[in-house]
Short mmCIF file of N, CA and C in Angstrom, two decimals:
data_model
loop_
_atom_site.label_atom_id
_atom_site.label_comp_id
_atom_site.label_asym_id
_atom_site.label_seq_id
_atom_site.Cartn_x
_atom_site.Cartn_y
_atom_site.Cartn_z
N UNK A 1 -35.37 -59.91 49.68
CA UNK A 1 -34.54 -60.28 50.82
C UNK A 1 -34.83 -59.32 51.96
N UNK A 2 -35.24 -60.29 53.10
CA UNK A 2 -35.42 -58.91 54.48
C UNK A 2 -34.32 -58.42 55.00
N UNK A 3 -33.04 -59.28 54.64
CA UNK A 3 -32.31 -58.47 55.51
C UNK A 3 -31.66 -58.92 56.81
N UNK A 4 -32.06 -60.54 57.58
CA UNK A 4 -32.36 -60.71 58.35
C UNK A 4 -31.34 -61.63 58.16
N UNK A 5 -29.91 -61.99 57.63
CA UNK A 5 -28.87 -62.74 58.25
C UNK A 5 -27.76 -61.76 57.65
N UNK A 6 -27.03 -61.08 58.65
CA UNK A 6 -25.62 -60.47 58.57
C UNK A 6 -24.90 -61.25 57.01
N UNK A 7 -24.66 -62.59 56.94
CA UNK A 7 -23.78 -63.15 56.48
C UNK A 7 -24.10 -62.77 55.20
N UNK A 8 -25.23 -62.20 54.67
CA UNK A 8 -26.32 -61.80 53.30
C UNK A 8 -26.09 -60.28 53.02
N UNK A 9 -25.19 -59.94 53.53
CA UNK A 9 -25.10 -58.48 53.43
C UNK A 9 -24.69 -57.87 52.35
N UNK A 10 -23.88 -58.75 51.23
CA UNK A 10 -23.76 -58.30 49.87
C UNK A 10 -25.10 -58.52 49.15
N UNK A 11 -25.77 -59.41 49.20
CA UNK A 11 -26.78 -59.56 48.31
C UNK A 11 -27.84 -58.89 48.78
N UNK A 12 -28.02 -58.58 50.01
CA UNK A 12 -28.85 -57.42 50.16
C UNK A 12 -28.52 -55.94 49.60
N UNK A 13 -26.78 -55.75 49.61
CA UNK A 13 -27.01 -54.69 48.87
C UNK A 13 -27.23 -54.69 47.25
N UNK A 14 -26.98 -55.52 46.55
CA UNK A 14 -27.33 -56.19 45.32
C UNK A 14 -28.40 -55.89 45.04
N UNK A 15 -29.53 -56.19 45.70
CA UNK A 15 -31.10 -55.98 45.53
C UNK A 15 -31.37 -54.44 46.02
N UNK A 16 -30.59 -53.74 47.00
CA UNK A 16 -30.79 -52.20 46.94
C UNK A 16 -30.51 -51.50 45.95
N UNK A 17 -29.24 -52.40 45.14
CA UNK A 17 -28.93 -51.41 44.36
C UNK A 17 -29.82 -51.76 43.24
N UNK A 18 -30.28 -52.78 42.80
CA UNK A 18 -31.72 -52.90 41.77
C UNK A 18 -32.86 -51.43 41.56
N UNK A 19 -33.21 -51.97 43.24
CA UNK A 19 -34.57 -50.65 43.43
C UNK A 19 -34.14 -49.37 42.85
N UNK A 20 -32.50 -48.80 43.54
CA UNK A 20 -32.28 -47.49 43.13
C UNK A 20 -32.13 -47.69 41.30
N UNK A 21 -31.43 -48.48 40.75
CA UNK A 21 -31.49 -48.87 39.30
C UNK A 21 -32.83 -47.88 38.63
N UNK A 22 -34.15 -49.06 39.17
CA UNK A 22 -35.27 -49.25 39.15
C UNK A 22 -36.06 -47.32 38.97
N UNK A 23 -35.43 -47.18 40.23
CA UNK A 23 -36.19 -45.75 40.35
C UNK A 23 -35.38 -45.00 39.19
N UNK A 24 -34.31 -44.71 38.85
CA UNK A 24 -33.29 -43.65 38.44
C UNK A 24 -33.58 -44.28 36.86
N UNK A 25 -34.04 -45.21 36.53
CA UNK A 25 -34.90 -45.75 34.79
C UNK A 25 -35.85 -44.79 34.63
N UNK A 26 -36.82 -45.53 35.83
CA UNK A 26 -38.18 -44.44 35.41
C UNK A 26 -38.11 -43.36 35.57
N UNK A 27 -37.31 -42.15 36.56
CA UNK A 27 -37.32 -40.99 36.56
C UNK A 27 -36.28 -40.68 35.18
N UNK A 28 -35.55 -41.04 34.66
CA UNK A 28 -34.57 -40.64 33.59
C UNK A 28 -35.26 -40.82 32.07
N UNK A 29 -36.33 -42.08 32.24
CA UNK A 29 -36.10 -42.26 30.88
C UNK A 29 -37.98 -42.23 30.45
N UNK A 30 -38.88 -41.95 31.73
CA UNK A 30 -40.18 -41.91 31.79
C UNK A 30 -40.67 -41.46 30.29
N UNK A 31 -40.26 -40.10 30.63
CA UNK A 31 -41.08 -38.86 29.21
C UNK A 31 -40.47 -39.43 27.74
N UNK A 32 -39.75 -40.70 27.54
CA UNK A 32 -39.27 -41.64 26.67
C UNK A 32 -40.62 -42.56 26.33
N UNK A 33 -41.34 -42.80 26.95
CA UNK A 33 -41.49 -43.76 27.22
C UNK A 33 -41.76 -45.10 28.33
N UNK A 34 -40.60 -44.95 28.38
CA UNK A 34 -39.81 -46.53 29.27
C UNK A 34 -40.55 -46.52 30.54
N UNK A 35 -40.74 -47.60 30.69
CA UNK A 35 -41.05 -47.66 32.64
C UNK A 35 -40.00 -48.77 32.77
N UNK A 36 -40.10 -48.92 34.23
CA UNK A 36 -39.31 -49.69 35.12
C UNK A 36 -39.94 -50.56 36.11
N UNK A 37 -39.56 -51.44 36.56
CA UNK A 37 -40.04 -52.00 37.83
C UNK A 37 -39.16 -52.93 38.14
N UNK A 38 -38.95 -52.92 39.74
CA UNK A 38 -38.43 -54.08 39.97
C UNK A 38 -38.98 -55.34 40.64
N UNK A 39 -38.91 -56.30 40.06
CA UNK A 39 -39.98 -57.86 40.54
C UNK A 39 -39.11 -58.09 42.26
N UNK A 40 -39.43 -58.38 43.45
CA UNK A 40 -39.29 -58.95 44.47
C UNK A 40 -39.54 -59.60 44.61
N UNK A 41 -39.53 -61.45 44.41
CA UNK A 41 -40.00 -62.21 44.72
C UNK A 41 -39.77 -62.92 46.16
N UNK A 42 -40.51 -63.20 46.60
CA UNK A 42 -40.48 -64.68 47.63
C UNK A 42 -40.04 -65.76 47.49
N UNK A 43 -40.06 -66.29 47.90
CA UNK A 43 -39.59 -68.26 48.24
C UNK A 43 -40.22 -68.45 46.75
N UNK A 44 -39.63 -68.67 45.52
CA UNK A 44 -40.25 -69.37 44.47
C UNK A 44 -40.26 -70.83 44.36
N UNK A 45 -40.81 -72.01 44.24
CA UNK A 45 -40.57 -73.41 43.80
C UNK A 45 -39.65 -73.77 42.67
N UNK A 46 -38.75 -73.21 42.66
CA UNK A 46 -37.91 -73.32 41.51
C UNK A 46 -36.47 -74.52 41.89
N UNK A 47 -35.74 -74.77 40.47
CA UNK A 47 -34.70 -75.93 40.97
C UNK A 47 -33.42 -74.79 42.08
N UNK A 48 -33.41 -73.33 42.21
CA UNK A 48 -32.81 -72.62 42.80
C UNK A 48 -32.59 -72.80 44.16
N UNK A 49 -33.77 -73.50 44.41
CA UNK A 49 -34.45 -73.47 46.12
C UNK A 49 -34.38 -75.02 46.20
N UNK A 50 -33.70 -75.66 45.79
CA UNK A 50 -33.53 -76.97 45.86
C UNK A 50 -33.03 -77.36 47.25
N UNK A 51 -32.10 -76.92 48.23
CA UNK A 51 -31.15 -76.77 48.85
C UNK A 51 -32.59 -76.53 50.13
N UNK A 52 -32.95 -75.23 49.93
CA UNK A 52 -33.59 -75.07 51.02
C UNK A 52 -34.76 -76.09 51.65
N UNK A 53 -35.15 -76.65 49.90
CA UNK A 53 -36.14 -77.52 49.47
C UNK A 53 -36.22 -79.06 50.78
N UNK A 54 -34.67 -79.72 50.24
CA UNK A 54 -34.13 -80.60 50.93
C UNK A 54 -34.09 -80.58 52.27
N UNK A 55 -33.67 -79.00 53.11
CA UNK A 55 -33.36 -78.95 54.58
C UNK A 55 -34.02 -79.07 55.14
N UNK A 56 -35.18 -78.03 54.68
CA UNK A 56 -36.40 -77.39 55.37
C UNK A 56 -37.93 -78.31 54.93
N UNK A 57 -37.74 -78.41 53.48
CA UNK A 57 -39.20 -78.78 53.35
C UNK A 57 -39.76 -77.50 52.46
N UNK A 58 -40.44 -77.23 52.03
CA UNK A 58 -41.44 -76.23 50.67
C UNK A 58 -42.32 -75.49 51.91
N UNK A 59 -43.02 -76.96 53.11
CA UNK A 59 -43.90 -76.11 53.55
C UNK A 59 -43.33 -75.26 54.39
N UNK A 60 -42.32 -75.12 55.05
CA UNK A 60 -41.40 -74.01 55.81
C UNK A 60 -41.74 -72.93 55.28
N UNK A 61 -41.62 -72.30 53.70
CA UNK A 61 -41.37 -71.51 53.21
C UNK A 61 -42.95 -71.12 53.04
N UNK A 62 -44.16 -71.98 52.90
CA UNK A 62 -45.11 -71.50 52.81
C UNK A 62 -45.74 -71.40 54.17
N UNK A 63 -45.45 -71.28 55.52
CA UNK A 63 -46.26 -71.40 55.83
C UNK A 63 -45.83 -69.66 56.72
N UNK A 64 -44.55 -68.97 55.63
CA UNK A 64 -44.49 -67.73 56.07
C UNK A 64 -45.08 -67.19 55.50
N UNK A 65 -46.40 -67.57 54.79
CA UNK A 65 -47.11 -66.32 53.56
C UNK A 65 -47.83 -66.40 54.19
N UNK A 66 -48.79 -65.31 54.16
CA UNK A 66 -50.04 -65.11 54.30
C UNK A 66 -51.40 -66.02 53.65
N UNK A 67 -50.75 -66.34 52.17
CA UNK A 67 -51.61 -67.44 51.45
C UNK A 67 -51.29 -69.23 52.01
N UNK A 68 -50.32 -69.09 52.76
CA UNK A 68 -50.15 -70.79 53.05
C UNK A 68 -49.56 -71.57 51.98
N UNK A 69 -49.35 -70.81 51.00
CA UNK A 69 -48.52 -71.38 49.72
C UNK A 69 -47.22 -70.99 49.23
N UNK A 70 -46.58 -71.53 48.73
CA UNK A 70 -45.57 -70.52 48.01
C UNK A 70 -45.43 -70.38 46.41
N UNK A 71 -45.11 -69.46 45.84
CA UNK A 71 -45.48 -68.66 44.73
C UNK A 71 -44.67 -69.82 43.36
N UNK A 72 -45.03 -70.12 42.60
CA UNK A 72 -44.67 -70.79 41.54
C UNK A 72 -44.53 -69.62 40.01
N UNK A 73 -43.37 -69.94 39.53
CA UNK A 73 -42.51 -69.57 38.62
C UNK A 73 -44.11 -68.80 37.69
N UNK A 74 -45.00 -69.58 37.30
CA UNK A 74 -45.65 -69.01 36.87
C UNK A 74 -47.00 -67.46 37.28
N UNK A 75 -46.74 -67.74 38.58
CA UNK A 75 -46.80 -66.60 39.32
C UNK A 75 -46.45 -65.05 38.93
N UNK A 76 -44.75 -65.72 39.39
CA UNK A 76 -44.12 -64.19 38.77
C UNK A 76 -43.80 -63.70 37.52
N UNK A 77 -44.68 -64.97 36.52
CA UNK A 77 -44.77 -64.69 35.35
C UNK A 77 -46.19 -63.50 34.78
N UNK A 78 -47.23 -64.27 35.61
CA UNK A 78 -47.76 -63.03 35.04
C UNK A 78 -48.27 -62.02 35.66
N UNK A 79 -47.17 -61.37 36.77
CA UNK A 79 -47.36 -60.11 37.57
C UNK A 79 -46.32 -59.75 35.99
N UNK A 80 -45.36 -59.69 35.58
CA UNK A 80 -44.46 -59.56 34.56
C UNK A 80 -45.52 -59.12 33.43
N UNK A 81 -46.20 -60.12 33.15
CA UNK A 81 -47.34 -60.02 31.87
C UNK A 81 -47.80 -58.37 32.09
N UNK A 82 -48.71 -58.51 33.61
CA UNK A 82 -49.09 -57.07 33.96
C UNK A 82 -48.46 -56.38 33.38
N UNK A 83 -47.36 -56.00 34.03
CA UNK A 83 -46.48 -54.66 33.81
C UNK A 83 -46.18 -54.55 32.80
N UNK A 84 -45.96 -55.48 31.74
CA UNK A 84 -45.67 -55.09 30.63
C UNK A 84 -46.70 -54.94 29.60
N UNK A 85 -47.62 -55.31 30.13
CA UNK A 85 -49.03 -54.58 28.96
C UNK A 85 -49.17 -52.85 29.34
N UNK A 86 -48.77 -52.42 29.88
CA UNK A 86 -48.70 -50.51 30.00
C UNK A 86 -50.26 -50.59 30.56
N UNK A 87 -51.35 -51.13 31.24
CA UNK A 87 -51.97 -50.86 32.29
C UNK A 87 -51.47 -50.32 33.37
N UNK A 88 -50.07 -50.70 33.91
CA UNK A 88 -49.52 -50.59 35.08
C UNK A 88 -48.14 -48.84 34.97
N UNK A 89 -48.33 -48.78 33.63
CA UNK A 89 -47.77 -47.59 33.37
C UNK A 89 -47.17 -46.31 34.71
N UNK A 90 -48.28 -46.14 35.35
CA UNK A 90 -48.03 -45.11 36.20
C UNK A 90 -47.58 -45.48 37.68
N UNK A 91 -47.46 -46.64 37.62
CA UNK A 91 -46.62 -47.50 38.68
C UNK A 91 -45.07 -47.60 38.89
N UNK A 92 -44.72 -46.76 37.07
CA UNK A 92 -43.28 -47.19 37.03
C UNK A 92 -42.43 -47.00 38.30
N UNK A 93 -41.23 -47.04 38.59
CA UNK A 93 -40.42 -47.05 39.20
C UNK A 93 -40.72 -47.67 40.53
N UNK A 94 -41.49 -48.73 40.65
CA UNK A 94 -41.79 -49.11 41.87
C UNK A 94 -41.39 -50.67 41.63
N UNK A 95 -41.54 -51.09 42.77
CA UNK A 95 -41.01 -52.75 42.99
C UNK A 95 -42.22 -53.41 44.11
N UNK A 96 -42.41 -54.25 43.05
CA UNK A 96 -43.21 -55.30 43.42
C UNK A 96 -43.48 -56.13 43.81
N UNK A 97 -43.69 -56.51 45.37
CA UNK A 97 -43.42 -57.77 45.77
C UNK A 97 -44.22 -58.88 45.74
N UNK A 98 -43.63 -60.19 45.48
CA UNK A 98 -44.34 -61.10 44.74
C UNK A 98 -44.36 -62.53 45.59
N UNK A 99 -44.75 -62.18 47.07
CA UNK A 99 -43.92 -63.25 48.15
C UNK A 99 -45.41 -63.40 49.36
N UNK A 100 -46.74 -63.23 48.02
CA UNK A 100 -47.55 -64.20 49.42
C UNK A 100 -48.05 -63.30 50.79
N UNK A 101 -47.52 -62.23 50.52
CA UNK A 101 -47.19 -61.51 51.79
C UNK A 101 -46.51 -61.66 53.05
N UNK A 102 -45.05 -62.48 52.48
CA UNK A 102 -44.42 -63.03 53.23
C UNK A 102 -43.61 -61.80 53.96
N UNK A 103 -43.37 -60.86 53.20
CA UNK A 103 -42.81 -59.28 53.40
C UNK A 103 -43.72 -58.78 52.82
N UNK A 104 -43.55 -57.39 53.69
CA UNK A 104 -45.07 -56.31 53.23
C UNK A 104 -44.31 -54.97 53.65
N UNK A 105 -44.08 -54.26 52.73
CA UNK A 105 -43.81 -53.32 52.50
C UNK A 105 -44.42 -51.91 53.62
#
């Protein structure tokens, strides 16, 4: 979430409070083990986005990415796969955004 309608201001903090979650896992529980991450997704094609689906149209939402598409469920499935095979290990505590480059960090 960018942030970018007042009326969203709980669920933006919702998703802040994830990241800090996110970070305060991997710094607490690292030398355990454990990593953390938190997924950020974009506009997914899911029945969630049904609503926006109807108003706007799918291509609205894709034509804020950088790819011209928008990201399908299986997408943010296997950025997920990644992280959880421990390749991505030294990444912990970071959040990942999964939106096309619809937001860029």
């Amino acid at each position: 979430f960018r942030g970018e309608d007042p009326d969203y201001w709980h669920y933006a903090a919702a998703k802040a409070g994830i990241v800090a979650m996110t970070k305060t896992i991997a710094r607490h529980y690292g030398r355990q083990g454990v990593t953390a991450f938190a997924i950020a997704p974009g506009y997914v094609d899911t029945s969630f986005n049904q609503a926006f689906r109807d108003e706007f149209g799918v291509e609205s939402a894709a034509a804020d990415t950088a790819l011209g598409e928008v990201a399908m469920p299986q997408d943010i499935a296997n950025v997920i796969v990644f992280l959880a095979s421990g390749l991505a290990r030294h990444a912990t505590g970071t959040t990942i955004d999964v939106n096309g480059a619809s937001y860029v960090r």
